[in-house]
Backbone as a chain_set.jsonl record, in Angstrom:
{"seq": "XXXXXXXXXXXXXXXXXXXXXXXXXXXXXXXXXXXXXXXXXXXXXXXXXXXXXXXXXXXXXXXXXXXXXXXXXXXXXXXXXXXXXXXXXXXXXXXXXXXXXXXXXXXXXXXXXXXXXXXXXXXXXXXXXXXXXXXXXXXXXXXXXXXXXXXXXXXXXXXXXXXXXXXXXXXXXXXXXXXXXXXXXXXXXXXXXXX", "coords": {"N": [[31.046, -44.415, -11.555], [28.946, -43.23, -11.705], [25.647, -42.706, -10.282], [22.118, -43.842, -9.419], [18.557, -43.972, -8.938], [16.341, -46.536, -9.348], [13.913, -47.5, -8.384], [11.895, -47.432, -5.891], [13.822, -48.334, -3.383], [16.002, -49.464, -4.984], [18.73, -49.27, -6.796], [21.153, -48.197, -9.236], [24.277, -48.535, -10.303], [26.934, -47.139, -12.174], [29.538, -48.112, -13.605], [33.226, -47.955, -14.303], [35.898, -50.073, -15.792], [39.455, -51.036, -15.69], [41.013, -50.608, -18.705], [39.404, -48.464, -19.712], [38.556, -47.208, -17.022], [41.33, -45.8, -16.581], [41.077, -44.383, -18.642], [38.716, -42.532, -18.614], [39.458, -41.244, -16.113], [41.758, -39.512, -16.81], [40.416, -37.861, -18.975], [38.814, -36.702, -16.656], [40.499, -35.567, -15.516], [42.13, -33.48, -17.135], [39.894, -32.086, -17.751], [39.58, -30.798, -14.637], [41.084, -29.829, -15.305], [41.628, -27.912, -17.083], [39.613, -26.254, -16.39], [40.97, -25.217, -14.188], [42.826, -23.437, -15.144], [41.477, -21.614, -17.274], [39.696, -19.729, -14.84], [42.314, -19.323, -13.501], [43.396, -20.441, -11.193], [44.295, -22.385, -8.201], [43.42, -25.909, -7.346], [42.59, -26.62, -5.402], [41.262, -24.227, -5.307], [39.044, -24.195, -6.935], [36.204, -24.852, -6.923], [35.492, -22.795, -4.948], [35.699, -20.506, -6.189], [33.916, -21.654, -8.45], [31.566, -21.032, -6.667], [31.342, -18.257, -6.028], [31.694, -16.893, -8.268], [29.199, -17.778, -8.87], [27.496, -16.724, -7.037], [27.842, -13.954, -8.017], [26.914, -13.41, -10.601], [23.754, -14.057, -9.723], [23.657, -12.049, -8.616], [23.883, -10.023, -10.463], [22.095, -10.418, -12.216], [19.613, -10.251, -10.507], [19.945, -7.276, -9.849], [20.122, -6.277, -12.898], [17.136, -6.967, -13.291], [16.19, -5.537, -11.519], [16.667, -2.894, -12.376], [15.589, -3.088, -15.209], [12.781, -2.773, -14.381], [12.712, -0.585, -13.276], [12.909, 1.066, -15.651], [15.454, 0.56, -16.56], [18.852, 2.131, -18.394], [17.38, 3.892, -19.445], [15.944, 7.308, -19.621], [13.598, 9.291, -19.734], [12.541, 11.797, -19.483], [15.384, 13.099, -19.929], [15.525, 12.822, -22.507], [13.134, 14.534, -23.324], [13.97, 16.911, -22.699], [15.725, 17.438, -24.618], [14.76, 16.848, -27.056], [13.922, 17.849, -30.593], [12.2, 20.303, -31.786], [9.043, 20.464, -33.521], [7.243, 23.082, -34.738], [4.485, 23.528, -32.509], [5.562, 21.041, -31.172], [7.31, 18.215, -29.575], [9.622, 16.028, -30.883], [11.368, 13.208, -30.442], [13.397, 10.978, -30.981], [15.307, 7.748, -30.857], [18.364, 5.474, -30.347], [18.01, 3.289, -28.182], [18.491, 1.211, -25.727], [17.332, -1.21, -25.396], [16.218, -4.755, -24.966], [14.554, -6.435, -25.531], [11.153, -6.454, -27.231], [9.275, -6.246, -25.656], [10.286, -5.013, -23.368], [10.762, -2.167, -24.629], [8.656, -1.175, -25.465], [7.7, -0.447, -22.492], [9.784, 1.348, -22.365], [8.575, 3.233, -24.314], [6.059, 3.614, -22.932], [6.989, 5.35, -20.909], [8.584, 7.327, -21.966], [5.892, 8.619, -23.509], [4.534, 9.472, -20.954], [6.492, 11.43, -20.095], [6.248, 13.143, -22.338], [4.206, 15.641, -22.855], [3.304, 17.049, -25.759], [3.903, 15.645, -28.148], [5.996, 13.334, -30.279], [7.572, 10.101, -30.057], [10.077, 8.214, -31.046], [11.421, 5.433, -31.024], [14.28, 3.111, -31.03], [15.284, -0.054, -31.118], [17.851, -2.699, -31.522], [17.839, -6.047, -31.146], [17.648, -8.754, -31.817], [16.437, -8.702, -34.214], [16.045, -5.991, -35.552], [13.694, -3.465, -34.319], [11.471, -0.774, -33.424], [9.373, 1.172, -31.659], [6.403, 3.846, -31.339], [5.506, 6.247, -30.747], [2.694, 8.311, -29.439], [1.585, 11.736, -28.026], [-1.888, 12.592, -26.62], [-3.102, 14.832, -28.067], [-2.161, 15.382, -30.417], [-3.095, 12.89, -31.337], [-5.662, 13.085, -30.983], [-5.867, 15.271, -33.417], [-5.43, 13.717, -35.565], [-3.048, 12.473, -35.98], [-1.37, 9.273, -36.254], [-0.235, 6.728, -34.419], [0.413, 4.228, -36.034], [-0.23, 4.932, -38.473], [2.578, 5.834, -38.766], [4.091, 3.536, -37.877], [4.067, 2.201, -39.977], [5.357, 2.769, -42.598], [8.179, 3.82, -40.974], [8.615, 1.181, -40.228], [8.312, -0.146, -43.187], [10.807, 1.3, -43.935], [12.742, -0.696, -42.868], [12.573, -2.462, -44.174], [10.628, -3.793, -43.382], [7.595, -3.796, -41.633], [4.86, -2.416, -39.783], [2.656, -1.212, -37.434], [-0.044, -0.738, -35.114], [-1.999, 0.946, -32.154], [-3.582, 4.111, -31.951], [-2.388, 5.748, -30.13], [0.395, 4.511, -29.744], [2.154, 2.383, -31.239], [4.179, -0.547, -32.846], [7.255, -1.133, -34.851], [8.721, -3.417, -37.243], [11.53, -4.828, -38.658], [13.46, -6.865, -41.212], [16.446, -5.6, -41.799], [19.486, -4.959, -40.049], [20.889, -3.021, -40.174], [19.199, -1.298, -42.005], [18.254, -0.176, -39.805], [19.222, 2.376, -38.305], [19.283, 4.383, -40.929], [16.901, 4.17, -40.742], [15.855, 5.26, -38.533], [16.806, 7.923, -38.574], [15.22, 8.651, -41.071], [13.115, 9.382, -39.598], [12.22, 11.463, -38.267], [11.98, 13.56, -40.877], [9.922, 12.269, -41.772], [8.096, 12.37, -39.643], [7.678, 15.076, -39.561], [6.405, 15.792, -42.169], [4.062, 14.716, -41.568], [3.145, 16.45, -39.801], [3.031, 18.745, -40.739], [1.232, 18.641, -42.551]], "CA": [[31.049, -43.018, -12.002], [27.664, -42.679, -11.749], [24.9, -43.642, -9.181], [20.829, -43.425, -9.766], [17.255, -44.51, -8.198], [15.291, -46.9, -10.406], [12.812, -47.427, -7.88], [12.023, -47.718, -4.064], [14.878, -49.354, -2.588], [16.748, -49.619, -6.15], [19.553, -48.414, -7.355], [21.768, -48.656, -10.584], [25.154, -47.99, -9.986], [27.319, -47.373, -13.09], [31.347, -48.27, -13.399], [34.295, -48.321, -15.624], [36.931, -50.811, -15.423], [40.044, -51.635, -17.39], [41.495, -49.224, -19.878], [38.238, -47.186, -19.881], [38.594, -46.402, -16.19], [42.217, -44.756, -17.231], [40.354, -43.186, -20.034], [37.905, -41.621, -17.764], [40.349, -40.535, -14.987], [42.405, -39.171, -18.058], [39.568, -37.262, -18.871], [38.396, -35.91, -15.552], [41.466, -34.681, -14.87], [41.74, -32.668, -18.277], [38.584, -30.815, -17.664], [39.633, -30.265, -14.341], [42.93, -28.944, -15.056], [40.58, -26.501, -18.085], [38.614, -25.458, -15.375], [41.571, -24.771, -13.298], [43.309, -22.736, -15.987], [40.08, -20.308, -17.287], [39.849, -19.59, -13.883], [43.084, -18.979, -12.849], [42.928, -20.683, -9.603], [44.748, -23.818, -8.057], [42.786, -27.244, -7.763], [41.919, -26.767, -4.371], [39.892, -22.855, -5.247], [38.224, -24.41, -8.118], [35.131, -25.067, -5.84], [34.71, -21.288, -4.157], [35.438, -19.381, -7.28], [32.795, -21.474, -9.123], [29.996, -20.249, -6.036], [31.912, -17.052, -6.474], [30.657, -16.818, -9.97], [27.557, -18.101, -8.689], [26.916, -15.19, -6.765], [27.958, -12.896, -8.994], [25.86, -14.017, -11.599], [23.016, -14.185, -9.168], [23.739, -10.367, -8.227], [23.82, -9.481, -11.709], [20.342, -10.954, -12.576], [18.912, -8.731, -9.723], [20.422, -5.887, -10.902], [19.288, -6.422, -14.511], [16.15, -7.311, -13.151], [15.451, -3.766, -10.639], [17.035, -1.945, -13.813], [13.889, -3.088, -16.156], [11.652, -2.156, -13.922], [12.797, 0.88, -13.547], [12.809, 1.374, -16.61], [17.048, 0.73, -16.926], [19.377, 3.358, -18.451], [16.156, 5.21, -20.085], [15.58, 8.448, -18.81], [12.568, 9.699, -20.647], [12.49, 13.249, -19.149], [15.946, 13.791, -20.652], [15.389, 12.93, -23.64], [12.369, 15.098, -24.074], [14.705, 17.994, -22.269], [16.686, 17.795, -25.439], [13.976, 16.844, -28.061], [13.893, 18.437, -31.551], [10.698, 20.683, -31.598], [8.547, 21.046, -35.17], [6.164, 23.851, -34.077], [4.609, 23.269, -31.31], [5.215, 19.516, -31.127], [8.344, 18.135, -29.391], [10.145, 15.186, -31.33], [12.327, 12.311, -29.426], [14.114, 10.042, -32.111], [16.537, 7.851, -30.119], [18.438, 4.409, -30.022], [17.879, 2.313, -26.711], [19.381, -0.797, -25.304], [16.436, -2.164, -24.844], [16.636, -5.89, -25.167], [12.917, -6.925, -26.193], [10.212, -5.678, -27.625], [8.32, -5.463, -24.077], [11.043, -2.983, -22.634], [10.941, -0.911, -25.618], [6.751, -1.124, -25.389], [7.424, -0.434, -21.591], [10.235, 2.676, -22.696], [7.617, 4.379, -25.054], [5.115, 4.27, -22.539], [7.688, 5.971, -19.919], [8.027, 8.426, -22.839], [4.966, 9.198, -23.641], [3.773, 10.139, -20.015], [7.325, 12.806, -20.164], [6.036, 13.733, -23.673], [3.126, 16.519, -22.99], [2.669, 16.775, -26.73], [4.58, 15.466, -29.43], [5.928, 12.506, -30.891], [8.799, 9.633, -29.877], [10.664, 7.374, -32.003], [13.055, 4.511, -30.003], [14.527, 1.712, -31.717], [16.084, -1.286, -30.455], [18.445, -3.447, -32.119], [17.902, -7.082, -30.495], [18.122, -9.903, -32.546], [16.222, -7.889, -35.538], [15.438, -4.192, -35.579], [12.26, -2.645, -33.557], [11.029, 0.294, -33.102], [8.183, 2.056, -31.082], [6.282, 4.969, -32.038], [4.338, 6.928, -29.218], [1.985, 10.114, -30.148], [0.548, 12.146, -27.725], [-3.253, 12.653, -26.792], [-3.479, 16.049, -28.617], [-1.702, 14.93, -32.145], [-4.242, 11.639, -31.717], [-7.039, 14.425, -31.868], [-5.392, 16.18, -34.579], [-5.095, 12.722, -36.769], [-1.398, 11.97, -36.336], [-1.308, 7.781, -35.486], [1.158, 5.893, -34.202], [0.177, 3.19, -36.476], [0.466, 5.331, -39.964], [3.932, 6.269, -38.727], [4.787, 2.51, -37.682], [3.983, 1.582, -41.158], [6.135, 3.93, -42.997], [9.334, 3.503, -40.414], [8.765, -0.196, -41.002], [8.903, 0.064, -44.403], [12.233, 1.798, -44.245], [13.518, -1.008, -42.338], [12.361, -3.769, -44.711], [9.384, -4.931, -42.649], [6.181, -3.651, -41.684], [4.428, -1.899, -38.388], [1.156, -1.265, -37.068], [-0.817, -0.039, -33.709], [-2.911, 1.729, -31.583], [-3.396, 5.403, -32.422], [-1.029, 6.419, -29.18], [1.428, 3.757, -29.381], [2.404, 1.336, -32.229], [5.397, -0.783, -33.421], [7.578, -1.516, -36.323], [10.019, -4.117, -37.104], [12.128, -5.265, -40.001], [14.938, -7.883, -41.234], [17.629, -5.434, -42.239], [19.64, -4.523, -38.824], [21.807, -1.853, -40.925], [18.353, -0.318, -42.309], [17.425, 0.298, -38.683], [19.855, 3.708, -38.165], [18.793, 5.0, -41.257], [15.137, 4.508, -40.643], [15.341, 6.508, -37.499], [17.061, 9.167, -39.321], [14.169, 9.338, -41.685], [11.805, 9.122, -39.206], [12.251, 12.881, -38.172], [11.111, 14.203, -41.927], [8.459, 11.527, -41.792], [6.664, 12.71, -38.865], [7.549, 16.565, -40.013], [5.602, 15.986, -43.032], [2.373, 14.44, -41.454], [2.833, 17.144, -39.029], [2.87, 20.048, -41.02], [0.163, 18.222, -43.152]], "C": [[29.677, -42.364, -11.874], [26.53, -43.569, -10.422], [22.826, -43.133, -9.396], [19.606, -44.005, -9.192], [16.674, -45.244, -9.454], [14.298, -47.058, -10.161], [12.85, -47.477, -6.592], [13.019, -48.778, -3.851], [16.039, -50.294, -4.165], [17.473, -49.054, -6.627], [20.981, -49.092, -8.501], [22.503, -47.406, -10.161], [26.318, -48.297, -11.462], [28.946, -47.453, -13.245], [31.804, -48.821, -13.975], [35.337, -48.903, -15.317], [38.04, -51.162, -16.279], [40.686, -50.111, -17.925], [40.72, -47.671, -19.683], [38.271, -46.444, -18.884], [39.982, -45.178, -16.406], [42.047, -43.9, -18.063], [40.042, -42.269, -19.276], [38.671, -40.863, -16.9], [41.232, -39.41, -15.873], [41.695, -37.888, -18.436], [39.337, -36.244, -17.918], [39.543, -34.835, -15.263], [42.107, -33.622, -15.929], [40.909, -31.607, -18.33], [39.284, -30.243, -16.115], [40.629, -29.147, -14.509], [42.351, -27.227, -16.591], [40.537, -25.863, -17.412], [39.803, -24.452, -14.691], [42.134, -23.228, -14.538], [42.517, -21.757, -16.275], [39.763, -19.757, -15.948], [41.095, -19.137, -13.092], [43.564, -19.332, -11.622], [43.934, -21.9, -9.182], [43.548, -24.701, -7.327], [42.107, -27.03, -6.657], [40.724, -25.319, -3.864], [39.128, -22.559, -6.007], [36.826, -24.03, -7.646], [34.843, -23.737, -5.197], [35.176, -20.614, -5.167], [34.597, -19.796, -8.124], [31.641, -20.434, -7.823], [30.715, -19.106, -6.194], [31.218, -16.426, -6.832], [29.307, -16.74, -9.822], [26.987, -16.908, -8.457], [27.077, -14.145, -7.177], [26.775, -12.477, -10.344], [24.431, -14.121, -10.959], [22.82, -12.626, -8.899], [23.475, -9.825, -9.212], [22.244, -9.363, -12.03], [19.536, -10.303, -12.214], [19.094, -7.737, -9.969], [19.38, -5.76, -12.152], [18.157, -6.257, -14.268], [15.062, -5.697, -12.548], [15.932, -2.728, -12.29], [15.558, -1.897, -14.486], [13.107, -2.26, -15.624], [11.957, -1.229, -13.666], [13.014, 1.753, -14.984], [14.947, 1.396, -17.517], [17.614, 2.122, -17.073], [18.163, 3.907, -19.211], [16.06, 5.893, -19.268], [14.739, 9.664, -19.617], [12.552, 11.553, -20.496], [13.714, 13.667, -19.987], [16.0, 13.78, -21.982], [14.2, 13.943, -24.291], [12.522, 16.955, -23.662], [15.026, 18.614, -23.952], [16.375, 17.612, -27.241], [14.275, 17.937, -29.185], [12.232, 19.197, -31.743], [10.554, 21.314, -33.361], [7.008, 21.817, -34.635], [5.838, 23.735, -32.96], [5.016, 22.049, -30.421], [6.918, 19.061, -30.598], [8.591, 16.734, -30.313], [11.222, 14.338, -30.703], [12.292, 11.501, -30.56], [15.595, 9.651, -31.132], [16.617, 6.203, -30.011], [18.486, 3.958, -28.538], [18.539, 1.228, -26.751], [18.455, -1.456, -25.201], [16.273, -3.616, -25.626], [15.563, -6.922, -25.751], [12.063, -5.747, -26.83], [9.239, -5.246, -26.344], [9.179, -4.772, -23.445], [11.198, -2.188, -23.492], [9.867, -0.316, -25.418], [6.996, 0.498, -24.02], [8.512, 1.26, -21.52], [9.54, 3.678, -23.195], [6.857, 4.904, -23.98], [5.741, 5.131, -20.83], [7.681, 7.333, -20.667], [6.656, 9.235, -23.271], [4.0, 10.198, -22.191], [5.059, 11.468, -19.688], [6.911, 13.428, -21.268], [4.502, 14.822, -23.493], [2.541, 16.628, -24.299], [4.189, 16.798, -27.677], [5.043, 14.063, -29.843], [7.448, 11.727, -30.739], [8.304, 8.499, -30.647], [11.394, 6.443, -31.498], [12.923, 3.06, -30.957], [15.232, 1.084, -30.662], [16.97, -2.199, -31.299], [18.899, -5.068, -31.27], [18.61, -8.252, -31.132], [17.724, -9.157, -33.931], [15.58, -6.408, -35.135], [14.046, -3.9, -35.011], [12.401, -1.267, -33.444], [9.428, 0.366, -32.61], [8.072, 3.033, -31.164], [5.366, 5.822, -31.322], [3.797, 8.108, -29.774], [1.46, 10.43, -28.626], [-0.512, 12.622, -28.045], [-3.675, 13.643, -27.956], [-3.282, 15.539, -30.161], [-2.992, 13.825, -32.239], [-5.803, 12.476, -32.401], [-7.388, 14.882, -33.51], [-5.495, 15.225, -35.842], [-3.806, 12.228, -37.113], [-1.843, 10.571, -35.237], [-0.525, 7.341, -35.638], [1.395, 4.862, -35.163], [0.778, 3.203, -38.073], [2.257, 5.933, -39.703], [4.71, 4.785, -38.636], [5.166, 1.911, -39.063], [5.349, 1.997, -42.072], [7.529, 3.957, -42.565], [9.699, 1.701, -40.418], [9.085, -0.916, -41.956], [10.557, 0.515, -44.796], [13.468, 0.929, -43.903], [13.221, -2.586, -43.127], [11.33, -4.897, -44.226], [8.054, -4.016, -42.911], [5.679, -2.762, -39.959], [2.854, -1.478, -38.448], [0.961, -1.007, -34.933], [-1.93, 0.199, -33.293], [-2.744, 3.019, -32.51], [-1.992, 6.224, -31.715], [0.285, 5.772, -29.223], [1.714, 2.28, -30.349], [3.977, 0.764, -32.38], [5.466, -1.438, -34.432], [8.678, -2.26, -35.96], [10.877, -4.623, -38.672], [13.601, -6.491, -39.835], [16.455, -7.154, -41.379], [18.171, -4.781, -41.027], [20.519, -3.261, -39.203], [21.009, -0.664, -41.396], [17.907, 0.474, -40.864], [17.961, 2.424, -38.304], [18.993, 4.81, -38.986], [17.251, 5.33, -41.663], [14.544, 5.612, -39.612], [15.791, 7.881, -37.867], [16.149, 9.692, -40.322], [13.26, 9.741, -41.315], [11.53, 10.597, -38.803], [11.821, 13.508, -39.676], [9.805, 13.676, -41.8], [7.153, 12.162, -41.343], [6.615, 14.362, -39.318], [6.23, 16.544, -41.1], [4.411, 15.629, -42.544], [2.455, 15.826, -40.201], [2.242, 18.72, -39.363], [1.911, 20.163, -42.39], [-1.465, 18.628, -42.782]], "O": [[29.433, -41.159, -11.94], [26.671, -44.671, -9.891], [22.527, -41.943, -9.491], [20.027, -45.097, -8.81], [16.536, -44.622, -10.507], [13.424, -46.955, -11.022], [13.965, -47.577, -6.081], [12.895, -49.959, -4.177], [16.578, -51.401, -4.17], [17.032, -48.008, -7.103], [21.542, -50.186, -8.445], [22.188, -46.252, -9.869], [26.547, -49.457, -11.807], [29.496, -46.447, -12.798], [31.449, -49.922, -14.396], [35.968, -48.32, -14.434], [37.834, -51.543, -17.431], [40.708, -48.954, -17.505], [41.078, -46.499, -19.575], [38.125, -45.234, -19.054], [39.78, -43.963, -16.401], [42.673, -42.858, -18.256], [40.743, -41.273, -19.097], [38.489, -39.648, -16.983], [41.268, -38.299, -15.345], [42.302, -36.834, -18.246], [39.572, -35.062, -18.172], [39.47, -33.66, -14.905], [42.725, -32.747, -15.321], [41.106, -30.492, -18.814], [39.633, -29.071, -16.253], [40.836, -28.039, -14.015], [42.716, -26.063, -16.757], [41.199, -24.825, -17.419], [39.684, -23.228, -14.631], [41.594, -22.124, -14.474], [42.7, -20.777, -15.553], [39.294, -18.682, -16.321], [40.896, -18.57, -12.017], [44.172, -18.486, -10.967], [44.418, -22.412, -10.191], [42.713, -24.04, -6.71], [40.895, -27.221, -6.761], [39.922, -25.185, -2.94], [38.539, -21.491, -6.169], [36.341, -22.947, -7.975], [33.659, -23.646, -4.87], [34.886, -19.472, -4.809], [34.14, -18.907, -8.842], [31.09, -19.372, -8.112], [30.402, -18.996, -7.379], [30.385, -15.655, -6.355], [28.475, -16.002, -10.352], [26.281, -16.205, -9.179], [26.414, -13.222, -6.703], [26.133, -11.495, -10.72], [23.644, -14.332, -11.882], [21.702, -12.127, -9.028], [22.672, -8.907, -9.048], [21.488, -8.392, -12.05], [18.725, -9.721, -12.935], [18.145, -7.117, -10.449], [18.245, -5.294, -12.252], [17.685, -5.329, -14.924], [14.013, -5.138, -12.867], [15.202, -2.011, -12.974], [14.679, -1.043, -14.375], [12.72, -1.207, -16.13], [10.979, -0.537, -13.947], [13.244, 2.955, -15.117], [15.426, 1.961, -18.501], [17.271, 3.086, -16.388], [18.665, 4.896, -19.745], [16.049, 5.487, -18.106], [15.221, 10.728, -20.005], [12.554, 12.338, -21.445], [13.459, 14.535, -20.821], [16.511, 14.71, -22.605], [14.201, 14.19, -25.497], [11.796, 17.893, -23.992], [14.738, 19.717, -24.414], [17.055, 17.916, -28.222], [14.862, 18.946, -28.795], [11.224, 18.494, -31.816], [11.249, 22.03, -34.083], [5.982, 21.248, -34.262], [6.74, 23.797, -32.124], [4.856, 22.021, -29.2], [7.809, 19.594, -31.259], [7.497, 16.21, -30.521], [12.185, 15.041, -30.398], [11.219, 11.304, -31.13], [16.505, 10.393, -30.763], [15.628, 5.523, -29.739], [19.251, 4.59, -27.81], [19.016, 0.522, -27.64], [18.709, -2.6, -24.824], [16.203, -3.603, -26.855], [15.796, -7.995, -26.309], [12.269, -4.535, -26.889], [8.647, -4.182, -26.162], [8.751, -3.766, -22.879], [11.915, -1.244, -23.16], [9.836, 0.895, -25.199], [6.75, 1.694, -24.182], [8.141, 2.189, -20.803], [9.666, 4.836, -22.795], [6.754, 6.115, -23.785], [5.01, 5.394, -19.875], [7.033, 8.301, -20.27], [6.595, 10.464, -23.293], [3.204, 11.132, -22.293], [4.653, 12.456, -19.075], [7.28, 14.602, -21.232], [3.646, 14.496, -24.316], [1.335, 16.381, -24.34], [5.113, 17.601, -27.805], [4.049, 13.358, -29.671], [8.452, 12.331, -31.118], [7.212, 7.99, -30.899], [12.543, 6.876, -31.589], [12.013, 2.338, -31.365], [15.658, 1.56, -29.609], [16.181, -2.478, -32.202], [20.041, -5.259, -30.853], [19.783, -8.606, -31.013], [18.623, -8.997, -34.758], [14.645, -6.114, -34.39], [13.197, -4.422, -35.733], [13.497, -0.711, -33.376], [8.497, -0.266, -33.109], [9.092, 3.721, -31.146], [4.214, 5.811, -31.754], [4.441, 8.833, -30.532], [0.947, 9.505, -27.996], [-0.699, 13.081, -29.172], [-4.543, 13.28, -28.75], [-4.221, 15.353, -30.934], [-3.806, 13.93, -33.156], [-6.512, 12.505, -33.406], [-8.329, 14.889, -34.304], [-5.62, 15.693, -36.973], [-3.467, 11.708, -38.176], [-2.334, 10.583, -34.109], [0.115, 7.309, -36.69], [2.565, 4.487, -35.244], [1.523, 2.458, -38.709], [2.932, 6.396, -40.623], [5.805, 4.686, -39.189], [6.209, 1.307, -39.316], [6.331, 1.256, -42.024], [8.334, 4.099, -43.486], [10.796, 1.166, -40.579], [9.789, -1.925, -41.959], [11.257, 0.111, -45.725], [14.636, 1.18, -44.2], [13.624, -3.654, -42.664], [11.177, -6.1, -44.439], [7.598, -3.634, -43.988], [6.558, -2.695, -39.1], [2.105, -1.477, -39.425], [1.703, -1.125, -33.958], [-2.926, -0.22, -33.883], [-2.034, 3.075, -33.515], [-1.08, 6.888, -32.208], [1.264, 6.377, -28.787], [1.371, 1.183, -29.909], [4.918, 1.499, -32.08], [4.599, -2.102, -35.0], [9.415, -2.12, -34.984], [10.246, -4.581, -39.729], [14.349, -6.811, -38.911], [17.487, -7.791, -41.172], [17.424, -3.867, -40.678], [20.787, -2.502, -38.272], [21.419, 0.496, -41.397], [17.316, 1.554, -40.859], [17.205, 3.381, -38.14], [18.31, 5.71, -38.499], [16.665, 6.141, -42.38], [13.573, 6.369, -39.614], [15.182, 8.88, -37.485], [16.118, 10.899, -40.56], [12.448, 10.361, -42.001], [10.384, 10.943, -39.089], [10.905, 14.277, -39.386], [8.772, 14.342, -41.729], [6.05, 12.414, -41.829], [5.503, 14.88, -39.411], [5.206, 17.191, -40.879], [3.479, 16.234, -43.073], [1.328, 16.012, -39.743], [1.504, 19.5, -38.762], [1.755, 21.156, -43.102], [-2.386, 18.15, -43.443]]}, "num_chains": 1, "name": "protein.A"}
């Protein structure tokens, strides 16, 4: 059933005899007949619908992969089309798919170069709640930081956050607090804005 190298010109060959080989055959033919079944297939298209799969799954990956780097479904411009504006300052508060904390990082800072002046919010919901908190240059001037906002939306979510001035994040344990943290996060920044 089995065959292996133990060393140059060595080999350990392993085999079941007896009952056990009926076991095993018993066996094999169990899984294949699984296989066959989840699949849908007969015995003999087991074998080209796994590489099938393969390449499917291989296609996918690439995909996924040109997505990221392009930044996936984010589309920073429309979101700051459709922004909430507090004076002069536009506002972007918005859940993402993003799947880490480095494509959320890598979303803000897509946002922030569509953001001329004002202030985005994007959460993520991965394994535990994130958010990123982007300011533009002008607010940084002014004394609005990404960092005192991370804190604050962190807080709301049962954790904690911290930053740069332009670009900070927050994260927390409660994945239910995350919604209504980004829903607060629009008074939040109102008030340091109109502070």
């Amino acid at each position: 059933i089995e065959e292996s190298s133990l060393a140059s010109g060595v080999r350990r060959i392993v085999a079941v005899t007896g009952p056990k080989a009926v076991a095993f055959m018993q066996n094999q033919a169990e899984t294949i007949h699984a296989v066959q079944s989840t699949m849908n297939c007969g015995l003999d298209d087991v074998a080209e619908r796994v590489d099938q799969l393969l390449l499917q799954k291989k296609a996918l990956e690439k995909e996924l992969k040109r997505q990221k780097k392009s930044g996936g479904t984010f589309n920073a411009k429309s979101l700051v089309e459709k922004a909430k504006v507090v004076g002069d300052y536009k506002i972007v508060i918005e859940m993402t798919d993003a799947s880490s904390m480095d494509d959320l990082k890598s979303f803000g800072d897509a946002l922030l170069s569509s953001l001329k002046s004002g202030i985005g919010v994007l959460g993520a919901d991965s394994e535990k709640p994130m958010v990123v908190i982007v300011v533009s240059p002008d607010l940084v001037k002014d004394g609005v930081k990404a960092g005192v906002l991370a804190k604050e939306i962190g807080a709301e979510m049962g954790g904690g956050g911290g930053g740069k001035p332009h670009i900070a994040t927050a994260g927390g344990q409660d994945a239910k607090a995350l919604k209504s943290a980004l829903d607060k996060s629009f008074d939040i920044i109102k008030k340091i804005i109109q502070n």
